[in-house]
Short mmCIF file of C-alpha atoms in Angstrom, two decimals:
data_model
loop_
_atom_site.label_atom_id
_atom_site.label_comp_id
_atom_site.label_asym_id
_atom_site.label_seq_id
_atom_site.Cartn_x
_atom_site.Cartn_y
_atom_site.Cartn_z
CA ASN A 298 -7.55 59.63 145.89
CA ALA A 299 -9.10 60.65 142.53
CA GLY A 300 -10.50 64.27 144.08
CA VAL A 301 -11.43 66.55 141.00
CA THR A 302 -11.45 64.67 137.66
CA GLN A 303 -12.13 66.00 134.60
CA THR A 304 -12.95 64.79 130.87
CA PRO A 305 -11.19 64.61 127.99
CA LYS A 306 -7.41 66.66 128.74
CA PHE A 307 -8.00 68.47 125.08
CA GLN A 308 -10.84 68.73 122.62
CA VAL A 309 -11.31 70.27 119.11
CA LEU A 310 -14.47 71.21 118.03
CA LYS A 311 -15.94 72.48 114.63
CA THR A 312 -17.79 75.54 115.33
CA GLY A 313 -21.88 74.94 115.96
CA GLN A 314 -21.42 71.42 117.67
CA SER A 315 -22.66 70.41 120.92
CA MET A 316 -20.23 68.81 123.36
CA THR A 317 -20.53 68.23 127.66
CA LEU A 318 -17.45 68.31 129.82
CA GLN A 319 -17.21 65.51 132.10
CA CYS A 320 -16.64 66.92 135.87
CA ALA A 321 -17.41 63.70 138.79
CA GLN A 322 -16.07 64.44 142.90
CA ASP A 323 -15.06 61.50 144.92
CA MET A 324 -14.85 63.86 148.05
CA ASN A 325 -18.88 64.27 148.42
CA HIS A 326 -18.55 68.26 148.92
CA GLU A 327 -21.83 69.93 148.25
CA TYR A 328 -20.32 72.89 145.71
CA MET A 329 -18.58 72.35 142.57
CA SER A 330 -18.15 75.61 140.10
CA TRP A 331 -16.69 75.37 135.91
CA TYR A 332 -14.49 78.10 135.56
CA ARG A 333 -12.73 79.85 132.34
CA GLN A 334 -9.15 80.51 132.36
CA ASP A 335 -8.15 82.93 129.64
CA PRO A 336 -5.12 84.82 129.37
CA GLY A 337 -4.91 87.93 130.64
CA MET A 338 -8.52 87.68 132.55
CA GLY A 339 -7.60 85.63 135.30
CA LEU A 340 -10.28 82.63 135.50
CA ARG A 341 -13.96 83.55 135.62
CA LEU A 342 -17.19 81.89 136.92
CA ILE A 343 -19.42 80.31 134.77
CA HIS A 344 -21.97 78.57 136.79
CA TYR A 345 -21.79 77.37 140.06
CA SER A 346 -24.26 74.53 141.79
CA VAL A 347 -24.63 74.37 146.19
CA GLY A 348 -25.69 70.67 145.80
CA ALA A 349 -27.75 68.47 143.63
CA GLY A 350 -30.53 70.05 141.69
CA ILE A 351 -29.67 73.53 141.99
CA THR A 352 -27.35 75.28 139.67
CA ASP A 353 -27.43 79.07 139.13
CA GLN A 354 -25.02 81.42 136.61
CA GLY A 355 -22.38 83.19 137.05
CA GLU A 356 -19.98 85.86 135.96
CA VAL A 357 -19.88 84.02 132.35
CA PRO A 358 -23.56 82.45 131.70
CA ASN A 359 -24.11 82.78 128.17
CA GLY A 360 -23.24 79.58 125.82
CA TYR A 361 -23.39 76.82 128.44
CA ASN A 362 -25.82 75.05 130.54
CA VAL A 363 -24.74 72.71 133.43
CA SER A 364 -26.73 69.84 135.57
CA ARG A 365 -26.76 68.79 139.08
CA SER A 366 -28.53 64.62 138.51
CA THR A 367 -25.77 63.65 141.94
CA THR A 368 -23.47 65.24 144.23
CA GLU A 369 -20.78 63.71 142.83
CA ASP A 370 -21.59 64.53 139.51
CA PHE A 371 -20.82 68.60 137.44
CA PRO A 372 -21.31 68.53 133.25
CA LEU A 373 -21.09 71.62 132.07
CA ARG A 374 -22.81 71.86 128.18
CA LEU A 375 -22.25 73.72 124.81
CA LEU A 376 -24.68 73.26 122.32
CA SER A 377 -23.42 75.31 119.87
CA ALA A 378 -19.83 75.77 119.88
CA ALA A 379 -18.23 79.05 118.80
CA PRO A 380 -14.81 80.31 118.39
CA SER A 381 -14.72 82.15 122.00
CA GLN A 382 -15.41 79.82 123.71
CA THR A 383 -12.53 78.93 123.41
CA SER A 384 -10.06 78.11 126.52
CA VAL A 385 -8.88 76.43 129.20
CA TYR A 386 -12.67 74.83 131.42
CA PHE A 387 -11.74 74.44 135.28
CA CYS A 388 -14.51 72.46 137.52
CA ALA A 389 -13.63 72.75 141.18
CA SER A 390 -15.30 71.41 144.52
CA ARG A 391 -15.49 73.46 148.30
CA LEU A 392 -14.84 73.17 151.22
CA ASP A 393 -15.03 75.08 154.16
CA ARG A 394 -14.18 77.93 151.75
CA VAL A 395 -11.34 76.22 150.33
CA ALA A 396 -11.72 75.16 146.43
CA PHE A 397 -10.71 72.20 144.30
CA PHE A 398 -9.37 72.05 141.28
CA GLY A 399 -9.71 68.95 138.74
CA GLN A 400 -6.91 69.52 135.59
CA GLY A 401 -8.88 71.39 133.33
CA THR A 402 -10.34 70.51 129.68
CA ARG A 403 -8.04 72.66 127.41
CA LEU A 404 -10.78 72.99 124.59
CA THR A 405 -9.74 75.08 120.89
CA VAL A 406 -13.26 76.04 118.49
CA VAL A 407 -12.12 76.57 114.53
CA GLY B 203 -18.39 93.35 145.44
CA ASP B 204 -15.84 91.23 146.60
CA SER B 205 -12.52 91.52 144.44
CA VAL B 206 -8.29 90.61 144.35
CA THR B 207 -6.38 92.69 142.46
CA GLN B 208 -2.44 91.15 142.23
CA MET B 209 0.26 92.40 140.83
CA GLU B 210 1.27 91.87 137.14
CA GLY B 211 3.82 89.25 135.84
CA PRO B 212 4.97 88.40 134.93
CA VAL B 213 7.87 88.19 138.10
CA THR B 214 11.22 86.72 137.14
CA LEU B 215 14.27 85.94 139.63
CA SER B 216 17.01 84.33 139.82
CA GLU B 217 17.65 81.34 142.24
CA GLU B 218 17.73 82.00 146.32
CA ALA B 219 16.52 85.14 145.41
CA PHE B 220 13.71 86.87 147.32
CA LEU B 221 9.69 87.23 146.68
CA THR B 222 7.15 89.13 147.79
CA ILE B 223 4.01 89.10 145.20
CA ASN B 224 0.59 91.48 146.10
CA CYS B 225 -1.59 91.66 146.78
CA THR B 226 -4.92 93.82 147.98
CA TYR B 227 -8.92 92.81 148.35
CA THR B 228 -12.24 94.44 148.80
CA ALA B 229 -15.07 92.75 150.69
CA THR B 230 -18.24 92.66 152.66
CA GLY B 231 -18.10 91.39 156.12
CA TYR B 232 -15.00 88.84 156.77
CA PRO B 233 -13.41 87.01 154.15
CA SER B 234 -10.62 84.77 154.42
CA LEU B 235 -7.39 85.01 152.13
CA PHE B 236 -5.90 82.29 150.27
CA TRP B 237 -2.79 81.60 147.89
CA TYR B 238 -3.45 78.62 144.31
CA VAL B 239 -0.56 77.80 143.22
CA GLN B 240 -0.90 76.36 139.10
CA TYR B 241 2.06 74.54 137.53
CA PRO B 242 2.13 73.91 134.13
CA GLY B 243 -0.25 71.96 132.45
CA GLU B 244 -2.19 71.60 136.01
CA GLY B 245 -5.16 73.48 138.01
CA LEU B 246 -5.01 74.83 140.84
CA GLN B 247 -4.06 74.18 144.08
CA LEU B 248 -3.80 75.58 147.30
CA LEU B 249 -0.60 76.78 148.57
CA LEU B 250 -1.89 79.20 151.87
CA LYS B 251 -5.02 80.25 153.97
CA ALA B 252 -6.23 82.73 156.58
CA THR B 253 -8.69 83.48 157.97
CA LYS B 254 -9.10 85.94 160.71
CA ALA B 255 -6.96 89.10 161.14
CA ASP B 256 -2.97 89.05 161.79
CA ASP B 257 -3.47 85.53 160.73
CA LYS B 258 -0.66 84.28 159.21
CA GLY B 259 -0.59 81.45 156.24
CA SER B 260 2.43 79.87 155.66
CA ASN B 261 3.44 76.41 153.26
CA LYS B 262 6.37 74.96 151.24
CA GLY B 263 8.30 78.28 152.89
CA PHE B 264 5.50 80.91 151.79
CA GLU B 265 3.99 83.19 153.64
CA ALA B 266 1.25 85.57 153.74
CA THR B 267 -0.48 87.62 156.90
CA TYR B 268 -3.42 88.61 156.55
CA ARG B 269 -3.90 92.71 157.55
CA LYS B 270 -6.79 93.65 157.66
CA GLU B 271 -5.87 97.56 157.94
CA THR B 272 -4.17 97.58 154.64
CA THR B 273 -7.07 95.20 153.43
CA SER B 274 -3.76 93.37 151.66
CA PHE B 275 -2.36 89.10 152.44
CA HIS B 276 0.81 89.96 150.64
CA LEU B 277 3.26 86.50 149.33
CA GLU B 278 6.65 86.03 150.37
CA LYS B 279 9.26 83.35 150.23
CA GLY B 280 13.06 84.45 151.44
CA SER B 281 14.61 82.24 148.48
CA VAL B 282 12.91 81.40 145.68
CA GLN B 283 13.79 77.58 143.78
CA VAL B 284 13.54 76.89 140.04
CA SER B 285 10.28 74.05 141.24
CA ASP B 286 8.31 77.62 142.07
CA SER B 287 7.63 78.45 139.21
CA ALA B 288 3.82 78.61 138.47
CA VAL B 289 1.67 81.22 138.21
CA TYR B 290 0.40 82.78 141.54
CA PHE B 291 -3.24 83.64 142.36
CA CYS B 292 -4.40 85.59 145.62
CA ALA B 293 -8.51 84.93 146.58
CA LEU B 294 -10.77 85.69 149.23
CA SER B 295 -13.66 84.49 150.74
CA SER B 296 -16.26 86.34 151.94
CA SER B 297 -20.50 86.34 153.44
CA GLY B 298 -21.58 88.61 151.63
CA GLY B 299 -20.34 86.74 148.39
CA SER B 300 -22.11 83.40 149.51
CA TYR B 301 -18.38 81.89 150.30
CA ILE B 302 -17.74 81.43 146.01
CA PRO B 303 -13.96 81.99 146.00
CA THR B 304 -12.87 85.45 144.68
CA PHE B 305 -9.45 84.91 142.34
CA GLY B 306 -7.16 87.66 141.34
CA ARG B 307 -5.91 87.59 138.00
CA GLY B 308 -2.55 85.42 137.85
CA THR B 309 0.87 86.44 138.55
CA SER B 310 3.31 84.61 136.64
CA LEU B 311 6.37 83.75 138.08
CA ILE B 312 9.95 82.44 136.57
CA VAL B 313 12.78 81.12 138.41
CA HIS B 314 16.16 81.23 136.30
CA PRO B 315 18.61 78.73 137.56
#
């Protein structure tokens, strides 16, 4: 079972560049979310979605956009990357209160 | 709002030692409680859960009991192995938080041979 798949695993961006982190799940879960993980900060919620066409902001949404056109996909867009966005990003889906995580994308902005 | 507080690490133990990682929570309503584990270079995965007071979750030798009176969900293992080295996250999900998981900051466990 694939579960939650994130691509790419690693990415280096220059300040001001844009990119999209991809997330796909094959479990038909309605709820999906994006977190960033920084040392000493734990997991912080960026954006989440409770179903196709519905998204909402989490704790740290600034600098990130999301859309949810299908149940399976939930991409995260960085419009103009900043060094403060250097982090490890995790996508997760949820069913019956249990979260299922992808392997993460390690992003470095120089 | 909902919050989870867990002990800071790293916790360093020798193989076969007893493990306790403390976790306390604040939540509205009746939350479900979870422990997730993150091995190096991987995402979080569910280790165990408990959905109501006095429930005990268990998996892979780890246990945690939902204590409503002390709002705690401490993780324990009687004899740790080197392969248990990882970061452990306590989490909750409640109706007051729209069931969006709330995570603690994580506790790193290092087990030496």
